[in-house]
PDB file of C-alpha atoms in Angstrom:
ATOM      1  CA  MET A   1       0.000   0.008  -0.009  1.00 42.00           C
ATOM      2  CA  ARG A   2       2.861   2.401   0.868  1.00 40.00           C
ATOM      3  CA  CYS A   3       4.357   1.748  -2.584  1.00 41.00           C
ATOM      4  CA  CYS A   4       1.041   2.628  -4.255  1.00 37.00           C
ATOM      5  CA  LYS A   5       0.767   5.869  -2.235  1.00 40.00           C
ATOM      6  CA  ARG A   6       4.307   6.884  -3.266  1.00 41.00           C
ATOM      7  CA  THR A   7       3.565   6.128  -6.916  1.00 35.00           C
ATOM      8  CA  LEU A   8       0.370   8.186  -6.793  1.00 36.00           C
ATOM      9  CA  LEU A   9       2.184  11.083  -5.107  1.00 44.00           C
ATOM     10  CA  SER A  10       4.982  10.865  -7.650  1.00 43.00           C
ATOM     11  CA  PHE A  11       2.438  11.075 -10.437  1.00 40.00           C
ATOM     12  CA  ALA A  12       0.578  13.973  -8.828  1.00 43.00           C
ATOM     13  CA  LEU A  13       3.746  16.009  -8.326  1.00 47.00           C
ATOM     14  CA  LEU A  14       4.842  15.233 -11.870  1.00 43.00           C
ATOM     15  CA  VAL A  15       1.507  16.571 -13.130  1.00 43.00           C
ATOM     16  CA  LEU A  16       1.948  19.687 -10.976  1.00 46.00           C
ATOM     17  CA  GLN A  17       5.511  20.185 -12.214  1.00 45.00           C
ATOM     18  CA  THR A  18       4.517  19.729 -15.843  1.00 40.00           C
ATOM     19  CA  GLY A  19       1.606  22.163 -15.414  1.00 45.00           C
ATOM     20  CA  ALA A  20       3.937  24.607 -13.704  1.00 42.00           C
ATOM     21  CA  ALA A  21       6.371  24.479 -16.593  1.00 42.00           C
ATOM     22  CA  CYS A  22       3.598  25.224 -19.081  1.00 40.00           C
ATOM     23  CA  ALA A  23       2.202  27.978 -16.878  1.00 37.00           C
ATOM     24  CA  TRP A  24       5.647  29.506 -16.491  1.00 37.00           C
ATOM     25  CA  GLN A  25       6.094  29.715 -20.251  1.00 43.00           C
ATOM     26  CA  SER A  26       2.705  31.193 -21.110  1.00 58.00           C
ATOM     27  CA  HIS A  27       1.699  33.167 -18.001  1.00 72.00           C
ATOM     28  CA  ALA A  28       3.033  35.959 -15.850  1.00 85.00           C
ATOM     29  CA  ALA A  29       5.678  35.310 -13.202  1.00 92.00           C
ATOM     30  CA  LEU A  30       5.018  36.112  -9.569  1.00 94.00           C
ATOM     31  CA  PRO A  31       7.984  37.658  -7.734  1.00 94.00           C
ATOM     32  CA  ILE A  32       7.983  35.703  -4.441  1.00 95.00           C
ATOM     33  CA  SER A  33      10.191  36.444  -1.460  1.00 96.00           C
ATOM     34  CA  SER A  34      10.649  35.365   2.123  1.00 97.00           C
ATOM     35  CA  ALA A  35      12.007  36.963   5.276  1.00 97.00           C
ATOM     36  CA  SER A  36      12.843  33.442   6.496  1.00 98.00           C
ATOM     37  CA  PHE A  37      15.427  32.642   3.761  1.00 97.00           C
ATOM     38  CA  THR A  38      16.678  34.009   0.447  1.00 97.00           C
ATOM     39  CA  ASP A  39      16.140  32.287  -2.880  1.00 97.00           C
ATOM     40  CA  GLY A  40      18.928  29.698  -3.157  1.00 97.00           C
ATOM     41  CA  GLY A  41      19.870  30.274   0.505  1.00 97.00           C
ATOM     42  CA  THR A  42      19.831  28.057   3.543  1.00 98.00           C
ATOM     43  CA  ILE A  43      16.527  27.323   5.304  1.00 98.00           C
ATOM     44  CA  PRO A  44      16.903  27.842   9.075  1.00 98.00           C
ATOM     45  CA  ALA A  45      16.685  24.752  11.306  1.00 97.00           C
ATOM     46  CA  LYS A  46      13.580  26.113  13.085  1.00 97.00           C
ATOM     47  CA  LEU A  47      11.689  25.562   9.826  1.00 98.00           C
ATOM     48  CA  SER A  48      12.785  21.904   9.613  1.00 97.00           C
ATOM     49  CA  CYS A  49      12.207  18.590  11.378  1.00 96.00           C
ATOM     50  CA  ASP A  50      15.290  19.463  13.463  1.00 96.00           C
ATOM     51  CA  GLY A  51      13.437  22.489  14.866  1.00 96.00           C
ATOM     52  CA  ALA A  52       9.843  23.498  15.432  1.00 96.00           C
ATOM     53  CA  ASP A  53       8.731  22.620  11.865  1.00 96.00           C
ATOM     54  CA  LEU A  54       7.420  26.162  11.283  1.00 97.00           C
ATOM     55  CA  SER A  55       6.293  27.197   7.819  1.00 98.00           C
ATOM     56  CA  PRO A  56       8.411  30.063   6.431  1.00 98.00           C
ATOM     57  CA  ASP A  57       7.375  33.616   5.907  1.00 97.00           C
ATOM     58  CA  ILE A  58       6.166  33.979   2.319  1.00 97.00           C
ATOM     59  CA  ARG A  59       5.550  37.353   0.751  1.00 97.00           C
ATOM     60  CA  LEU A  60       3.123  37.459  -2.151  1.00 95.00           C
ATOM     61  CA  PRO A  61       2.860  40.215  -4.765  1.00 93.00           C
ATOM     62  CA  THR A  62      -0.271  41.787  -6.144  1.00 93.00           C
ATOM     63  CA  PRO A  63      -1.505  38.986  -8.415  1.00 95.00           C
ATOM     64  CA  PRO A  64      -2.674  39.329 -12.014  1.00 96.00           C
ATOM     65  CA  SER A  65      -6.200  40.518 -12.730  1.00 96.00           C
ATOM     66  CA  GLY A  66      -8.711  37.716 -12.370  1.00 97.00           C
ATOM     67  CA  THR A  67      -6.890  35.970  -9.538  1.00 98.00           C
ATOM     68  CA  ARG A  68      -9.334  34.468  -7.037  1.00 98.00           C
ATOM     69  CA  SER A  69      -6.895  32.559  -4.838  1.00 98.00           C
ATOM     70  CA  PHE A  70      -3.337  31.319  -4.324  1.00 98.00           C
ATOM     71  CA  ALA A  71      -2.102  27.741  -3.902  1.00 98.00           C
ATOM     72  CA  ILE A  72       1.236  26.558  -2.563  1.00 97.00           C
ATOM     73  CA  VAL A  73       3.028  23.317  -3.394  1.00 97.00           C
ATOM     74  CA  VAL A  74       6.362  22.648  -1.751  1.00 97.00           C
ATOM     75  CA  GLU A  75       8.424  19.787  -3.111  1.00 96.00           C
ATOM     76  CA  ASP A  76      11.834  18.169  -2.560  1.00 97.00           C
ATOM     77  CA  PRO A  77      13.128  17.249  -6.042  1.00 96.00           C
ATOM     78  CA  ASP A  78      16.176  15.581  -4.434  1.00 96.00           C
ATOM     79  CA  ALA A  79      14.096  12.934  -2.642  1.00 94.00           C
ATOM     80  CA  PRO A  80      14.240   9.455  -4.168  1.00 92.00           C
ATOM     81  CA  VAL A  81      10.457   9.651  -4.756  1.00 91.00           C
ATOM     82  CA  ALA A  82       8.186  12.641  -5.274  1.00 89.00           C
ATOM     83  CA  PHE A  83       7.632  14.208  -1.883  1.00 93.00           C
ATOM     84  CA  ALA A  84       5.283  17.088  -1.056  1.00 96.00           C
ATOM     85  CA  HIS A  85       6.219  19.061   2.065  1.00 97.00           C
ATOM     86  CA  TRP A  86       3.202  21.382   1.874  1.00 97.00           C
ATOM     87  CA  LEU A  87      -0.034  21.640  -0.042  1.00 98.00           C
ATOM     88  CA  ALA A  88      -2.052  24.814   0.721  1.00 98.00           C
ATOM     89  CA  TYR A  89      -4.952  26.124  -1.319  1.00 98.00           C
ATOM     90  CA  GLY A  90      -7.870  28.517  -1.133  1.00 97.00           C
ATOM     91  CA  ILE A  91      -5.552  31.278   0.086  1.00 98.00           C
ATOM     92  CA  SER A  92      -7.288  34.619  -0.485  1.00 97.00           C
ATOM     93  CA  ALA A  93      -6.078  36.625  -3.463  1.00 97.00           C
ATOM     94  CA  ASP A  94      -5.866  39.576  -1.054  1.00 97.00           C
ATOM     95  CA  THR A  95      -3.129  37.857   0.991  1.00 97.00           C
ATOM     96  CA  ARG A  96       0.248  39.544   0.721  1.00 97.00           C
ATOM     97  CA  GLU A  97       2.111  37.642   3.451  1.00 97.00           C
ATOM     98  CA  LEU A  98       1.949  34.353   5.239  1.00 97.00           C
ATOM     99  CA  GLN A  99       3.902  34.872   8.461  1.00 97.00           C
ATOM    100  CA  GLU A 100       6.496  32.427   9.689  1.00 97.00           C
ATOM    101  CA  GLY A 101       4.737  29.698  11.672  1.00 97.00           C
ATOM    102  CA  ALA A 102       1.369  30.197   9.963  1.00 97.00           C
ATOM    103  CA  SER A 103       1.325  26.393   9.569  1.00 96.00           C
ATOM    104  CA  THR A 104       2.962  24.058  12.102  1.00 93.00           C
ATOM    105  CA  PRO A 105       2.372  20.470  13.216  1.00 90.00           C
ATOM    106  CA  SER A 106      -0.286  21.808  15.623  1.00 91.00           C
ATOM    107  CA  GLN A 107      -1.630  24.843  13.751  1.00 93.00           C
ATOM    108  CA  ARG A 108      -3.378  25.141  10.373  1.00 95.00           C
ATOM    109  CA  LEU A 109      -3.477  28.162   8.024  1.00 94.00           C
ATOM    110  CA  GLU A 110      -6.294  30.542   8.807  1.00 91.00           C
ATOM    111  CA  HIS A 111      -8.911  31.107   6.086  1.00 91.00           C
ATOM    112  CA  ALA A 112      -7.365  28.473   3.772  1.00 96.00           C
ATOM    113  CA  ALA A 113      -7.099  24.698   3.457  1.00 97.00           C
ATOM    114  CA  GLU A 114      -4.111  22.404   3.589  1.00 97.00           C
ATOM    115  CA  GLY A 115      -3.557  18.974   2.098  1.00 97.00           C
ATOM    116  CA  VAL A 116      -1.775  15.860   3.298  1.00 97.00           C
ATOM    117  CA  ASN A 117       2.017  16.151   2.981  1.00 96.00           C
ATOM    118  CA  GLY A 118       4.496  13.341   2.314  1.00 95.00           C
ATOM    119  CA  PHE A 119       4.778  12.666   6.029  1.00 95.00           C
ATOM    120  CA  GLY A 120       1.086  11.726   6.052  1.00 96.00           C
ATOM    121  CA  ARG A 121       0.033  14.817   8.017  1.00 96.00           C
ATOM    122  CA  ILE A 122      -2.081  17.803   7.078  1.00 97.00           C
ATOM    123  CA  GLY A 123      -0.147  21.065   6.773  1.00 96.00           C
ATOM    124  CA  TYR A 124       3.505  22.036   6.504  1.00 97.00           C
ATOM    125  CA  GLY A 125       6.218  19.461   7.030  1.00 96.00           C
ATOM    126  CA  GLY A 126       9.673  21.044   6.975  1.00 96.00           C
ATOM    127  CA  PRO A 127      12.898  19.857   5.404  1.00 97.00           C
ATOM    128  CA  CYS A 128      14.147  16.521   6.794  1.00 96.00           C
ATOM    129  CA  PRO A 129      16.742  15.055   4.402  1.00 96.00           C
ATOM    130  CA  PRO A 130      19.070  12.210   5.366  1.00 95.00           C
ATOM    131  CA  SER A 131      21.999  13.360   7.572  1.00 94.00           C
ATOM    132  CA  GLY A 132      24.839  14.930   5.602  1.00 91.00           C
ATOM    133  CA  SER A 133      22.729  15.354   2.477  1.00 93.00           C
ATOM    134  CA  THR A 134      21.754  18.778   1.083  1.00 96.00           C
ATOM    135  CA  HIS A 135      18.292  18.950  -0.486  1.00 97.00           C
ATOM    136  CA  HIS A 136      16.504  21.673  -2.419  1.00 98.00           C
ATOM    137  CA  TYR A 137      13.025  22.723  -1.302  1.00 98.00           C
ATOM    138  CA  VAL A 138      11.024  24.412  -4.040  1.00 98.00           C
ATOM    139  CA  PHE A 139       8.087  26.552  -2.953  1.00 97.00           C
ATOM    140  CA  HIS A 140       5.737  26.911  -5.951  1.00 96.00           C
ATOM    141  CA  ILE A 141       3.099  29.629  -5.503  1.00 97.00           C
ATOM    142  CA  TYR A 142       0.252  29.654  -8.041  1.00 97.00           C
ATOM    143  CA  ALA A 143      -2.187  32.530  -8.726  1.00 98.00           C
ATOM    144  CA  LEU A 144      -5.460  30.850  -9.702  1.00 98.00           C
ATOM    145  CA  ASP A 145      -8.607  32.029 -11.438  1.00 98.00           C
ATOM    146  CA  THR A 146     -10.644  29.834  -9.064  1.00 98.00           C
ATOM    147  CA  VAL A 147     -10.908  28.872  -5.417  1.00 97.00           C
ATOM    148  CA  PRO A 148     -10.415  25.103  -5.400  1.00 97.00           C
ATOM    149  CA  ALA A 149     -13.462  23.363  -3.944  1.00 94.00           C
ATOM    150  CA  LEU A 150     -11.373  21.013  -1.847  1.00 96.00           C
ATOM    151  CA  PRO A 151     -11.721  20.213   1.836  1.00 95.00           C
ATOM    152  CA  SER A 152      -8.749  20.208   4.165  1.00 96.00           C
ATOM    153  CA  GLY A 153      -6.770  16.986   3.809  1.00 97.00           C
ATOM    154  CA  ALA A 154      -6.745  16.746   0.034  1.00 97.00           C
ATOM    155  CA  SER A 155      -4.091  14.629  -1.671  1.00 96.00           C
ATOM    156  CA  ALA A 156      -1.477  15.938  -4.083  1.00 94.00           C
ATOM    157  CA  GLN A 157      -3.479  14.325  -6.905  1.00 93.00           C
ATOM    158  CA  GLN A 158      -6.657  16.179  -5.845  1.00 96.00           C
ATOM    159  CA  VAL A 159      -4.822  19.505  -5.622  1.00 97.00           C
ATOM    160  CA  SER A 160      -3.255  18.922  -9.032  1.00 94.00           C
ATOM    161  CA  THR A 161      -6.614  18.164 -10.587  1.00 95.00           C
ATOM    162  CA  ALA A 162      -8.260  21.147  -8.935  1.00 96.00           C
ATOM    163  CA  ILE A 163      -5.696  23.712 -10.155  1.00 96.00           C
ATOM    164  CA  GLN A 164      -5.099  22.237 -13.604  1.00 95.00           C
ATOM    165  CA  GLY A 165      -6.131  24.765 -16.270  1.00 95.00           C
ATOM    166  CA  HIS A 166      -6.582  27.551 -13.635  1.00 97.00           C
ATOM    167  CA  VAL A 167      -3.019  28.845 -13.183  1.00 97.00           C
ATOM    168  CA  LEU A 168      -2.706  32.513 -14.156  1.00 97.00           C
ATOM    169  CA  ALA A 169       0.848  32.962 -12.881  1.00 97.00           C
ATOM    170  CA  GLU A 170       3.509  31.099 -10.914  1.00 96.00           C
ATOM    171  CA  GLY A 171       6.305  32.128  -8.634  1.00 96.00           C
ATOM    172  CA  ARG A 172       8.907  30.051  -6.897  1.00 96.00           C
ATOM    173  CA  ILE A 173      11.549  30.337  -4.271  1.00 97.00           C
ATOM    174  CA  THR A 174      14.046  27.600  -3.430  1.00 98.00           C
ATOM    175  CA  GLY A 175      15.791  26.974  -0.135  1.00 98.00           C
ATOM    176  CA  LEU A 176      18.497  24.503   0.764  1.00 98.00           C
ATOM    177  CA  TYR A 177      18.739  22.396   3.916  1.00 98.00           C
ATOM    178  CA  THR A 178      21.397  20.006   5.231  1.00 97.00           C
ATOM    179  CA  ARG A 179      21.057  17.888   8.379  1.00 92.00           C
ATOM    180  CA  ASN A 180      24.184  17.265  10.398  1.00 83.00           C
TER     181      ASN A 180
END
């Protein structure tokens, strides 16, 4: 059963990545930033499994006209299988910042929904690569022309299906993390 779940997640993330590549080529880019880490920089331990597992600060720009919501998909492309660290959707188009710690193992995002991450939990699951290995964590932020009609706890496949064909723009920021 675990193998089937991994295969399904791998497929769902592949669909998201493929959709993101198409969206990137034909739609506007969103300039995303974070006070928690710089693009290409190191993610602090407090945002990882070695710390409090806090979601990072994410600053969102004014989205393109017609945007009704944002979605976030965080992936680890260095993992041996597709692995989602965070699926968040239904984030208001008026949102300009998600503060550090907006999602933790014990706290959900306010006024939005979160899906099941690769750890099998709802919400943010921070970096947790094998000791001595540096992994990249890609935060994809999508501006959508819809508000996905998904309940909390959706799978990567469900999120992928819900946003397919609705991406107006995409932004991304990548952080690195190494466990000692």
